[in-house]
N, C-alpha and C. Protein backbone atom coordinates (compact mmCIF):
# COMPACT_ATOMS: atom_id res chain seq x y z
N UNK A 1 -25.19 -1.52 -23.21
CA UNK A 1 -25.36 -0.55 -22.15
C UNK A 1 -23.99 -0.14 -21.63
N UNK A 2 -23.65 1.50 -21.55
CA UNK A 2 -22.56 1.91 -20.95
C UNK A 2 -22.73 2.05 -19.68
N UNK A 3 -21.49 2.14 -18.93
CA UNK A 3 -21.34 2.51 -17.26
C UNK A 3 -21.03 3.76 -17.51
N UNK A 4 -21.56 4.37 -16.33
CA UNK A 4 -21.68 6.16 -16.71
C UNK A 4 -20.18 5.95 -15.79
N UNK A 5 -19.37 7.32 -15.96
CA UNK A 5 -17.96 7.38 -15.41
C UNK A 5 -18.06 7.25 -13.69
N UNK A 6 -17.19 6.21 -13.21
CA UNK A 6 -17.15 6.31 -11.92
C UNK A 6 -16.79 7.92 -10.72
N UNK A 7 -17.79 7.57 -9.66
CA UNK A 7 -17.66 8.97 -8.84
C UNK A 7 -16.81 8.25 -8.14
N UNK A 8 -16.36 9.26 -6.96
CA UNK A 8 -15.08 8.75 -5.69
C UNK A 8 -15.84 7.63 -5.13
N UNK A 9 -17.35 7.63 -4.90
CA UNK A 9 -17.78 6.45 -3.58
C UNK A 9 -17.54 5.25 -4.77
N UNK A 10 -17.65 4.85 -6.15
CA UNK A 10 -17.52 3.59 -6.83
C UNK A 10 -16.00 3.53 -6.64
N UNK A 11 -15.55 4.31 -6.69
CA UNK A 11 -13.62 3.64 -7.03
C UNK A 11 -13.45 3.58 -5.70
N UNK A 12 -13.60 4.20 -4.27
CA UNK A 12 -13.54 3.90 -3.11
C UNK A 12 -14.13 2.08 -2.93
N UNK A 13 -15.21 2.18 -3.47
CA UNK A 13 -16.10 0.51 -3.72
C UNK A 13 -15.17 -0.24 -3.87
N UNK A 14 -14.90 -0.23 -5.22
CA UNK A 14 -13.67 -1.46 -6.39
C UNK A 14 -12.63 -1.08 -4.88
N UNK A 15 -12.46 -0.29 -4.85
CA UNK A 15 -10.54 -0.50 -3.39
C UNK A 15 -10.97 -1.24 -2.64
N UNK A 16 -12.23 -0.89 -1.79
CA UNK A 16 -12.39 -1.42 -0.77
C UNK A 16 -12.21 -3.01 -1.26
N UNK A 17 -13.62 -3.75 -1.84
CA UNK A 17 -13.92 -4.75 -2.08
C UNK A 17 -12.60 -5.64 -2.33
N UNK A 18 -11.77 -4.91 -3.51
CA UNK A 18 -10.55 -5.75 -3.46
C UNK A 18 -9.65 -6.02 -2.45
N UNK A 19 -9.85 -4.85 -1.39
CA UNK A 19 -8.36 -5.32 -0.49
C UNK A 19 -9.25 -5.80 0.55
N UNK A 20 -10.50 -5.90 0.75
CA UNK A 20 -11.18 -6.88 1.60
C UNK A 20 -10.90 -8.82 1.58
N UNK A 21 -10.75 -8.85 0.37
CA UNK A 21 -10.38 -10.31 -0.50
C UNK A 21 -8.94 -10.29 0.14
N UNK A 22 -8.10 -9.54 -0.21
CA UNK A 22 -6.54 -9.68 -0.28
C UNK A 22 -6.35 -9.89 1.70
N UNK A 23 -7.29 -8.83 2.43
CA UNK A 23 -6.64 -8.99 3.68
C UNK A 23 -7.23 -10.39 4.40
N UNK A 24 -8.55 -10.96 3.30
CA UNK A 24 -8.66 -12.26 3.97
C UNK A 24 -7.87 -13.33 3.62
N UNK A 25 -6.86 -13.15 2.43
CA UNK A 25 -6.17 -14.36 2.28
C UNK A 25 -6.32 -14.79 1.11
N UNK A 26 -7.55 -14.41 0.62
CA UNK A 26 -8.30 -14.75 -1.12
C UNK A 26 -7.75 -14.87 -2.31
N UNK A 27 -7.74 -15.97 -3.46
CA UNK A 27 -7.52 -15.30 -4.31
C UNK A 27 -9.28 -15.02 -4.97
N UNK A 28 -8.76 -14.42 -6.31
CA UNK A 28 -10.29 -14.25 -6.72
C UNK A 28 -10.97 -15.31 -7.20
N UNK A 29 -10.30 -16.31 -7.74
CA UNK A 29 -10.58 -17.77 -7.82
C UNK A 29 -10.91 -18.49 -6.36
N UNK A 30 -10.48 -18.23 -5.65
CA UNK A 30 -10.89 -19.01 -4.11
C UNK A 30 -12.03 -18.57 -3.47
N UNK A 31 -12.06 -16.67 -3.71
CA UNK A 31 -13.58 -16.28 -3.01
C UNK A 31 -14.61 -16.93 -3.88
N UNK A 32 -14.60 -16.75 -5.48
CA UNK A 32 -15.24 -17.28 -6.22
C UNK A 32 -16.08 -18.77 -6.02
N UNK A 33 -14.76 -19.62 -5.70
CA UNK A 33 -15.24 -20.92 -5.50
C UNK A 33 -16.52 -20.50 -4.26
N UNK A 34 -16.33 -19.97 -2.78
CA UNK A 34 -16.52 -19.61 -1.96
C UNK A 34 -18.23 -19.26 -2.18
N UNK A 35 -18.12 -18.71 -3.16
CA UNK A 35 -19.36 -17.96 -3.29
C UNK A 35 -20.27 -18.79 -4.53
N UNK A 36 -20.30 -19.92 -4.96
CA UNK A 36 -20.37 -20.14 -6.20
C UNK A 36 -20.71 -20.13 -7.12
N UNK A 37 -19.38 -19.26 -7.59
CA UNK A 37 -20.07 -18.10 -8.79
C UNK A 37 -18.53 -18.53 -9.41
N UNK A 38 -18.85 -17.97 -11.01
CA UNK A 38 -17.54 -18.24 -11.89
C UNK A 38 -16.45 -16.65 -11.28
N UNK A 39 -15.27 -17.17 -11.88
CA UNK A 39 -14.18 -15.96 -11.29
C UNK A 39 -14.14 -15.05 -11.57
N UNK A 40 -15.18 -14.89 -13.43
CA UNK A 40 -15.09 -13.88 -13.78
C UNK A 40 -16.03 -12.47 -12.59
N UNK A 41 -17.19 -13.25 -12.23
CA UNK A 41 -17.94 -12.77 -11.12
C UNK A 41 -17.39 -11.73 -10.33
N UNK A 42 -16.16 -12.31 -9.58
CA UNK A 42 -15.30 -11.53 -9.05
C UNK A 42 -14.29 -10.53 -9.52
N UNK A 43 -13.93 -10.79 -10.79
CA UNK A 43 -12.91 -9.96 -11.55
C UNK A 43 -13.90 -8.85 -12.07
N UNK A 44 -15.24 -9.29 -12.35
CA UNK A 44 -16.30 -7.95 -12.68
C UNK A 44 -16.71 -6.79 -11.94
N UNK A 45 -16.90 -7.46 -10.48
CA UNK A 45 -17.15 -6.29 -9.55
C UNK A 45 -16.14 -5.56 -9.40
N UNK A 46 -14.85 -6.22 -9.54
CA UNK A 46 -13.76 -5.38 -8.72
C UNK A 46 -13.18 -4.13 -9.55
N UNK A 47 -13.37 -4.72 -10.99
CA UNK A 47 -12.77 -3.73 -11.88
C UNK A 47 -14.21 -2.51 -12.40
N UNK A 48 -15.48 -2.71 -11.76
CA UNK A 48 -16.52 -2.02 -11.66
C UNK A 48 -17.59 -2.00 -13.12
N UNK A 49 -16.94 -3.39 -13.53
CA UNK A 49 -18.01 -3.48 -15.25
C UNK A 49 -19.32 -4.60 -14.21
N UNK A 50 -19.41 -4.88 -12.81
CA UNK A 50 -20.83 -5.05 -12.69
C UNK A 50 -20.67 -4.17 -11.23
N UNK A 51 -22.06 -4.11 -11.04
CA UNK A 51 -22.30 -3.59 -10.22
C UNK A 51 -23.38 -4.74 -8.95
N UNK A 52 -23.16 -4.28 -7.50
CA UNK A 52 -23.62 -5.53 -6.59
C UNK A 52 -23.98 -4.69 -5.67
N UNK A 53 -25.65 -5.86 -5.68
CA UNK A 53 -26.76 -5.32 -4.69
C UNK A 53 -26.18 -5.61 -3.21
N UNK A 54 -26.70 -5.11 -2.25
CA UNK A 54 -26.33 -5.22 -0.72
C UNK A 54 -26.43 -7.16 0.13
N UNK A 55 -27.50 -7.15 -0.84
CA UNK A 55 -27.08 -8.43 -0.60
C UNK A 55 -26.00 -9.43 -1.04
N UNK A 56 -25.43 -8.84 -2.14
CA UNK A 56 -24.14 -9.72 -2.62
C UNK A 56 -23.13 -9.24 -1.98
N UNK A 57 -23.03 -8.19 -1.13
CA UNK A 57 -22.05 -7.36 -0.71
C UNK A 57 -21.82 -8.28 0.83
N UNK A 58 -22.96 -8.10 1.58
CA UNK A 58 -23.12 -9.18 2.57
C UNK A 58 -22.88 -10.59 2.53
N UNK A 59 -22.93 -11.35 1.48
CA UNK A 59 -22.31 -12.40 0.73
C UNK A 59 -20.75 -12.49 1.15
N UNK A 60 -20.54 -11.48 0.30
CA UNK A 60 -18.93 -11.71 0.15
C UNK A 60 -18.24 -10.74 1.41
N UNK A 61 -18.62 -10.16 1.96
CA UNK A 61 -18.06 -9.97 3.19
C UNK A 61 -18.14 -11.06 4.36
N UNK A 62 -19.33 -11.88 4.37
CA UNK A 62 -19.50 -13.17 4.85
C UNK A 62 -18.38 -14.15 4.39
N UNK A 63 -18.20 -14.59 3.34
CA UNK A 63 -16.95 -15.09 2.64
C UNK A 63 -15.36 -14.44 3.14
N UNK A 64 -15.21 -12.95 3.28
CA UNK A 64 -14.37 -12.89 3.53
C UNK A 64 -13.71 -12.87 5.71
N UNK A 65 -14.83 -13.38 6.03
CA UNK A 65 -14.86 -13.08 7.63
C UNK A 65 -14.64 -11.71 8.18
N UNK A 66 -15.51 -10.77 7.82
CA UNK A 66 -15.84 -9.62 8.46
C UNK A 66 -17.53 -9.32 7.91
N UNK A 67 -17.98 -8.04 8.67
CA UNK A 67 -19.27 -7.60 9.35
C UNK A 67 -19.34 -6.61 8.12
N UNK A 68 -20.56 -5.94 7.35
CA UNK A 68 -21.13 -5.41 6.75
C UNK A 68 -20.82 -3.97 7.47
N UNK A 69 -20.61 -3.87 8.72
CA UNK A 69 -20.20 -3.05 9.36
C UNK A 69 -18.99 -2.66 9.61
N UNK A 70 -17.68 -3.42 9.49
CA UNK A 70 -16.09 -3.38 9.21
C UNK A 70 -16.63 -2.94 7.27
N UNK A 71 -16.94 -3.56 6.96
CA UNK A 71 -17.08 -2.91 5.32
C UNK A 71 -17.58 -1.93 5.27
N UNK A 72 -18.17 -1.52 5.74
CA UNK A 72 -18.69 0.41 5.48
C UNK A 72 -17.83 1.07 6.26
N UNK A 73 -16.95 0.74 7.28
CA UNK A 73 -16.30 1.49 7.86
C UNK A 73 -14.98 1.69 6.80
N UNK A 74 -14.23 0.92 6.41
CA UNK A 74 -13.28 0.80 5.30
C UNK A 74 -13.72 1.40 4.27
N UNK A 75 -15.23 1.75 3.57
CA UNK A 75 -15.38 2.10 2.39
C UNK A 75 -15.47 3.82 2.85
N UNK A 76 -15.50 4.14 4.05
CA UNK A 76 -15.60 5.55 4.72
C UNK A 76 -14.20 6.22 4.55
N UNK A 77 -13.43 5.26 5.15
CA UNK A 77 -11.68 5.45 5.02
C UNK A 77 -11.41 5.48 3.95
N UNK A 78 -11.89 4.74 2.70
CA UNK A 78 -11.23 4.83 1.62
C UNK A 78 -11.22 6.23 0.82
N UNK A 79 -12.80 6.36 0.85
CA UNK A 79 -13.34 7.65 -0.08
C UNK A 79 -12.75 8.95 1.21
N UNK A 80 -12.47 9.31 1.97
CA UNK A 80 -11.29 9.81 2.70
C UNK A 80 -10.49 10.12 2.04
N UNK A 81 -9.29 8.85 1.77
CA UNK A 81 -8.35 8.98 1.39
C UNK A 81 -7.96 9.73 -0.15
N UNK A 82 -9.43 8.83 -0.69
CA UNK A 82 -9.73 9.73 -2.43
C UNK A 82 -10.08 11.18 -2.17
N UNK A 83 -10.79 11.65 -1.71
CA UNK A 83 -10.97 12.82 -1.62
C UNK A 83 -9.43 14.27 -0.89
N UNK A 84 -8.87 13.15 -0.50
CA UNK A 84 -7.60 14.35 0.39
C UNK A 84 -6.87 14.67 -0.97
């Protein structure tokens, strides 16, 4: 199965998600442990070969100490920034 080509809100996604990890301190091996799931787990979402339901999203924003609500606000800013 192919991934159809990413739009602005998925590559806004992969930014966000990754610098969510980075501004908590994370590596992707540490959220990983965190969550426990193998690292590849984390190296999949970020580079956008998986894709994650709202509940894994809430997961790992839980993991990273912020609100589902700081994460949609950042994924607003991001696709912003893609689109200027």
């Amino acid at each position: 199965m192919t991934n159809r080509p990413w739009g602005r809100w998925q590559i806004a996604f992969q930014q966000t998600i990754r610098q969510m990890r980075k501004y908590a301190g994370l590596t992707q091996t540490q959220l990983s442990e965190k969550l426990a799931k193998p690292q590849s787990y984390v190296s999949k979402y970020e580079s956008g070969e998986r894709r994650l339901d709202y509940l894994e999203v809430r997961e790992i924003c839980d993991c990273c100490g912020i609100t589902i609500t700081e994460f949609d606000d950042f994924l607003s800013e991001s696709e912003c920034r893609l689109s200027a």
